XYZ file of C-alpha atoms in Angstrom:
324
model
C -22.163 -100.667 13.996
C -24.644 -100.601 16.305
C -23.938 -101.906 20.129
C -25.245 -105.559 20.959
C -25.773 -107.544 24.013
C -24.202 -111.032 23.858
C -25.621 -114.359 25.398
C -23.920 -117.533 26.162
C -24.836 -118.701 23.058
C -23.859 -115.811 21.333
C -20.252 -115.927 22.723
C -20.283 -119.605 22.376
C -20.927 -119.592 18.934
C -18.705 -116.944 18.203
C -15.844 -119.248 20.092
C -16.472 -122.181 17.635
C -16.721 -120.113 14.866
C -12.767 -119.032 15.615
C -11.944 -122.438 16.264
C -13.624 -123.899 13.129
C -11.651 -121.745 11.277
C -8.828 -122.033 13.297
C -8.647 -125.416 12.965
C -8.872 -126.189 9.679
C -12.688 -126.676 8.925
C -12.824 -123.443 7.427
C -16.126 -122.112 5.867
C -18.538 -124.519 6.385
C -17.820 -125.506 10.035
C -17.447 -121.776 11.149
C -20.808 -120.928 9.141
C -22.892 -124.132 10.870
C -21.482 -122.553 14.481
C -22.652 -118.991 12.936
C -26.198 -120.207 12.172
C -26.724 -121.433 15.699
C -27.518 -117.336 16.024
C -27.904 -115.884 12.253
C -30.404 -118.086 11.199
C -29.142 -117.477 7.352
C -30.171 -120.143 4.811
C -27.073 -119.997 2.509
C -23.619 -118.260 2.500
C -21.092 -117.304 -0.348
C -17.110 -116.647 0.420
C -15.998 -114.054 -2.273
C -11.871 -113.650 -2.053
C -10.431 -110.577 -3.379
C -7.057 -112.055 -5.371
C -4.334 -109.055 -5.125
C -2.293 -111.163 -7.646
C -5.278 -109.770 -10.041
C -7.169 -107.100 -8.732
C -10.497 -109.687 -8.793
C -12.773 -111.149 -6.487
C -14.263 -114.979 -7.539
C -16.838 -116.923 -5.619
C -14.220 -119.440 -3.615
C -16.767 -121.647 -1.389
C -20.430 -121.480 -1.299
C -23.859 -123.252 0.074
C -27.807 -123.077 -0.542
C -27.525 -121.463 -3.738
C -28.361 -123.164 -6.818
C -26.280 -121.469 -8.670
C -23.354 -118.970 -8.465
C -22.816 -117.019 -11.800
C -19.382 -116.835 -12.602
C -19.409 -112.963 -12.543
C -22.004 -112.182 -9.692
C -18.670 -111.474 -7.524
C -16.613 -109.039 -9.028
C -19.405 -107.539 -10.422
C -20.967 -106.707 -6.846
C -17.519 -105.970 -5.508
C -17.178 -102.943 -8.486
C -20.938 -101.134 -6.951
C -20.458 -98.238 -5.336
C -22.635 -99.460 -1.845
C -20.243 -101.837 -1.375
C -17.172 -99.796 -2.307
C -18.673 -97.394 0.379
C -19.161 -100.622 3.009
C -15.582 -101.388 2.556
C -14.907 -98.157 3.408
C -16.737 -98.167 6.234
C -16.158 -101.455 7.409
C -19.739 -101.769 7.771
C -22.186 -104.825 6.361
C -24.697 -104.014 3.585
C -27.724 -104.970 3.995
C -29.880 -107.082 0.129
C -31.158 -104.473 -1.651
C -29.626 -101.673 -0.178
C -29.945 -98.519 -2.763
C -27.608 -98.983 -6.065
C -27.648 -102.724 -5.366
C -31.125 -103.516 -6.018
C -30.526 -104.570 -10.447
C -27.839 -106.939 -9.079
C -30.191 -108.587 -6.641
C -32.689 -108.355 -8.732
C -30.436 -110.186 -11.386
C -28.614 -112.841 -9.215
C -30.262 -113.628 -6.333
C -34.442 -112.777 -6.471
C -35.301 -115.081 -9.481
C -34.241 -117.961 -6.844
C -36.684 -116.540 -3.575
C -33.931 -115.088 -1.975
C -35.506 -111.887 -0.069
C -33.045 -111.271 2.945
C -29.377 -111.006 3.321
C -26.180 -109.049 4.438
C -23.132 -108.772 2.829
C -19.751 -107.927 5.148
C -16.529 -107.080 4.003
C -13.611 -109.065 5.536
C -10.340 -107.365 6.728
C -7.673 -109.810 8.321
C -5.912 -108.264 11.285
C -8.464 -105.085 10.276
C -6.487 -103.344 7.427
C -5.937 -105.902 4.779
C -8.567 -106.702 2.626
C -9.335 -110.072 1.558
C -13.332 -110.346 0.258
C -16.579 -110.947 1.106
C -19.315 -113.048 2.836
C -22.775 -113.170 1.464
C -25.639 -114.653 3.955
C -29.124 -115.255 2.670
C -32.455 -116.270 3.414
C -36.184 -116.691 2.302
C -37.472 -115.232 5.394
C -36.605 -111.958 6.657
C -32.950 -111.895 9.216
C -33.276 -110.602 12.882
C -32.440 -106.613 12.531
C -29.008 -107.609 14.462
C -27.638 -109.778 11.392
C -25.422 -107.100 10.300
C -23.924 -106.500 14.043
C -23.601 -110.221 14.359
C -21.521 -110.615 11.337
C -19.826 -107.757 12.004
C -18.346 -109.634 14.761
C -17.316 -112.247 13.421
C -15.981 -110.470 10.248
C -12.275 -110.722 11.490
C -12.093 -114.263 11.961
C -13.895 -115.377 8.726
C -11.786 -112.969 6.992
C -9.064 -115.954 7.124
C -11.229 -118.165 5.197
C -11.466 -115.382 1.943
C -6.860 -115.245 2.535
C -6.029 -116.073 -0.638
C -1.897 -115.973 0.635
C -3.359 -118.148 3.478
C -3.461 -120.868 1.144
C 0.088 -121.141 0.336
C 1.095 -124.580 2.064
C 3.787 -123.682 4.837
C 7.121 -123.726 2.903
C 8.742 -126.087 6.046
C 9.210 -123.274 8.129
C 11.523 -120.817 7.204
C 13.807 -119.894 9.987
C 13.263 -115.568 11.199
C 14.490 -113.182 9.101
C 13.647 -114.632 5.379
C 11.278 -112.244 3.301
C 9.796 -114.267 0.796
C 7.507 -114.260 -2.004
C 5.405 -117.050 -3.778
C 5.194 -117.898 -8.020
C 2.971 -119.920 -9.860
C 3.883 -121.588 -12.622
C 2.983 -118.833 -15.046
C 5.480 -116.330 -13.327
C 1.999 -114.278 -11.578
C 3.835 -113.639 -7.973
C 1.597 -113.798 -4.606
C 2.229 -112.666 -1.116
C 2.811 -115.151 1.530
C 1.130 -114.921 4.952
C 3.258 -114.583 7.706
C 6.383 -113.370 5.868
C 7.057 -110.267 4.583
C 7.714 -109.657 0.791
C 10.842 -109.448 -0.578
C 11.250 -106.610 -2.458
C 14.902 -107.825 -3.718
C 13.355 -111.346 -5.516
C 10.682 -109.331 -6.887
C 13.343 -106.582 -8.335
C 14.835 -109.972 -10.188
C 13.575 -111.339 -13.381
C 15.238 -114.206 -13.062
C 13.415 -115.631 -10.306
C 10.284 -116.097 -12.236
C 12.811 -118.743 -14.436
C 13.905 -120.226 -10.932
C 10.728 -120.429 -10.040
C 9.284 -122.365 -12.857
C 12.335 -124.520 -12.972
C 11.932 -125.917 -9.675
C 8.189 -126.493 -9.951
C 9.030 -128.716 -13.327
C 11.761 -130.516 -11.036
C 11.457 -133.216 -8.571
C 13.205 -131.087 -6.028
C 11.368 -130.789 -3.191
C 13.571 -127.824 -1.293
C 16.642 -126.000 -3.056
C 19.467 -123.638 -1.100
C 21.822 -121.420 -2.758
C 23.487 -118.171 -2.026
C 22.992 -115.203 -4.313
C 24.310 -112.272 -5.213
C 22.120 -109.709 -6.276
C 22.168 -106.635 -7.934
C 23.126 -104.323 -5.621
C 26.265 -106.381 -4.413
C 24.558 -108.078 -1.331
C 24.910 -111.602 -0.426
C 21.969 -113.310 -0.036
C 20.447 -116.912 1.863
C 18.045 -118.426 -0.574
C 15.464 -121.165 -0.075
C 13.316 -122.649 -2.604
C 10.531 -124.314 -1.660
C 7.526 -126.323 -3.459
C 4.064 -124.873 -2.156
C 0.212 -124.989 -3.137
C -0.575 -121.349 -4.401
C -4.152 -119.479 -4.918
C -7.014 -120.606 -3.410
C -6.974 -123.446 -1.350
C -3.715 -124.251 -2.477
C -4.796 -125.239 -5.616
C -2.031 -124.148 -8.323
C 0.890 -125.560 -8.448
C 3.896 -123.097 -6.826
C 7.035 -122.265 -5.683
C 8.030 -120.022 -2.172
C 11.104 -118.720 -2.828
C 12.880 -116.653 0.737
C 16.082 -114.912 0.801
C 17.791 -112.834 3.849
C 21.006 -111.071 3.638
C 24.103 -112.776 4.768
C 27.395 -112.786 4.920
C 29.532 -115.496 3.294
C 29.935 -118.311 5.532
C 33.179 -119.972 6.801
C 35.248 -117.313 5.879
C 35.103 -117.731 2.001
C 35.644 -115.295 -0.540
C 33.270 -114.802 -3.420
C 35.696 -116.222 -5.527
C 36.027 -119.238 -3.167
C 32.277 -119.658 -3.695
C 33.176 -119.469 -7.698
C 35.259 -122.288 -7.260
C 33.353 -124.548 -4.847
C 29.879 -123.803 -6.582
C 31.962 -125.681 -10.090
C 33.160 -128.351 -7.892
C 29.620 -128.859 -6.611
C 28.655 -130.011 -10.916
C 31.339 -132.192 -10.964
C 34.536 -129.607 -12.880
C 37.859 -130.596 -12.917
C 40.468 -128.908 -11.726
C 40.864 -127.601 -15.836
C 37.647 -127.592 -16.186
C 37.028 -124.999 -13.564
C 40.177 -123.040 -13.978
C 38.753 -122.296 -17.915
C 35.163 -121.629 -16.638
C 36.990 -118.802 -14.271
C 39.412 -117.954 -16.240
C 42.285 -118.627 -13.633
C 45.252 -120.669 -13.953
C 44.997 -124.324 -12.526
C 47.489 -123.651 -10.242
C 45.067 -120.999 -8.939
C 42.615 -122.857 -8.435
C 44.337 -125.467 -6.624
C 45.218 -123.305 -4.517
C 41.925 -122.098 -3.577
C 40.857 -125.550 -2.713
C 43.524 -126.205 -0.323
C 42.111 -123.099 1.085
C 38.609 -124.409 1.137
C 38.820 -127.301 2.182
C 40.659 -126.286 5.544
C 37.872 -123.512 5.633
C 34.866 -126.236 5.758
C 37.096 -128.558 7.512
C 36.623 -131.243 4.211
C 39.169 -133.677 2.847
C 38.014 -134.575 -0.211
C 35.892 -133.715 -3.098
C 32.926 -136.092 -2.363
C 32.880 -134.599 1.002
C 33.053 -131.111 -0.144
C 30.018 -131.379 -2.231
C 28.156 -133.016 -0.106
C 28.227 -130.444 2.542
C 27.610 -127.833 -0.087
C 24.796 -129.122 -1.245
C 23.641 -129.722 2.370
C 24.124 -126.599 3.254
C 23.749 -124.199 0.377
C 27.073 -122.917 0.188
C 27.256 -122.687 -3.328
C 25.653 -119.985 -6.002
C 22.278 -120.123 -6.859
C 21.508 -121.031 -10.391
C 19.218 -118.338 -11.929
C 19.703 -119.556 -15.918
């Protein structure tokens, strides 16, 4: 892009812009800062989805209409394949764009506008912003938005909008499910390559969302014989939060207190209510077996009865995580 000198105003537009979005505004507050010096008339937000490869209009304003297609059928021309690329805006009616102005934008007396692609942290890609006007921009439009491009980026996150799953402590990798079993990053956390190896989880995950559980804990043990720490959390998934969802954020551990796998056998049947019998033909052990490991954890967990066993199980996730 080309080099620009900044005012006051510039940089103190450019300040409220980050803290509109910052703060929770989002695109309309950090657009009314931006028009203090882009003197656009009307804006689009186009988020690129990489649960499905498209892009959809997500928040717009001025237009009086915003054709259902318009997005991901700009986002498939080869100008702005090449401005992605590049990292650089494109300006309406830029050569192999011209039909799609023509189509979308022209009939309603639209003659100026940029379009910039929006990277978040400058490598991942998460749509578009369309500015418009009647009258002709100032030449330094494209710079201006250029600038900005970074922070508005945020706004177009689609795996922004998965409500914070109550703070998962360091370590957890995580991934998010909608109802429907489609899977979705989730900002801040990286993706855990071990739920997403398990088809199971996309039963967990719908499960929980039917449930009334807010939060579920469990430890699992996966394919590959490691122990894993397992949260399940309710969350608002896709844009703005919007679908119904689950987070679902695992870490390897080791078994706590000292148990044995087979320990966590017996403690996760306790934890449903199993007798003695009960569990000992769910296990296939002998009762006398599975007395014994009781004795052995309950002076593990330091409990001295049943009722107090489960409760700290279920308090603290000791016992296995139900995957159907």
């Amino acid at each position: 892009m080309d080099q620009i000198t900044l005012s006051a105003r510039h940089l103190h537009a450019f300040t409220e812009v980050g803290f509109q979005v910052a703060g929770g505004s989002g695109a309309h507050g950090a657009m009314t800062a931006l028009r203090v010096v882009v003197p656009f008339e009307a804006y689009d937000f186009v988020a690129f989805d990489p649960a499905t490869g498209r892009h959809s209009s997500l928040v717009s304003s001025g237009y009086p209409r915003v054709h259902a297609e318009a997005a991901e059928e700009y986002a498939r021309l080869d100008p702005y394949r090449r401005a992605m690329a590049s990292r650089v805006p494109l300006d309406m009616g830029a050569p192999g764009t011209e039909a799609w102005f023509g189509r979308h934008l022209a009939p309603y007396g639209w003659r100026s506008g940029v379009t910039a692609p929006l990277f978040v942290d400058g490598d991942r890609y998460t749509g578009l912003v369309h500015v418009n006007s009647r009258e002709p921009l100032p030449p330094q439009t494209p710079a201006l938005l250029s600038a900005v491009s970074g922070v508005l980026a945020h706004v177009t996150d689609i795996t922004r909008c998965v409500i914070d799953p109550l703070g998962l402590p360091a370590g957890f990798h995580a991934l998010a499910f909608e109802r429907c079993g489609r899977r979705r990053e989730v900002a801040g956390w990286p993706s855990s390559d071990a739920v997403a190896r398990e088809p199971a989880m996309t039963g967990l995950a719908r499960d929980f969302i039917d449930s009334r559980e807010l939060s579920r804990r469990g430890l699992w043990l996966d394919r590959a014989g490691t122990w894993r720490e397992v949260r399940v959390h309710r969350a608002g998934v896709g844009p703005r939060g919007a679908i119904q969802g689950a987070v679902i954020a695992e870490r390897p551990c080791s078994l706590p207190y000292d148990l044995t796998a087979r320990e966590v056998d017996v403690l996760s049947r306790v934890a449903l209510g199993d007798s003695n019998p009960q569990i000992a033909a769910t296990l296939v052990l002998s009762v006398r077996t599975v007395t014994t490991h009781l004795e052995h954890i309950f002076a593990k967990l330091g409990c001295d009865s049943r009722t107090r066993l489960t409760t700290k199980v279920l308090a603290e996730g000791l016992c296995h995580l139900d995957l159907g």
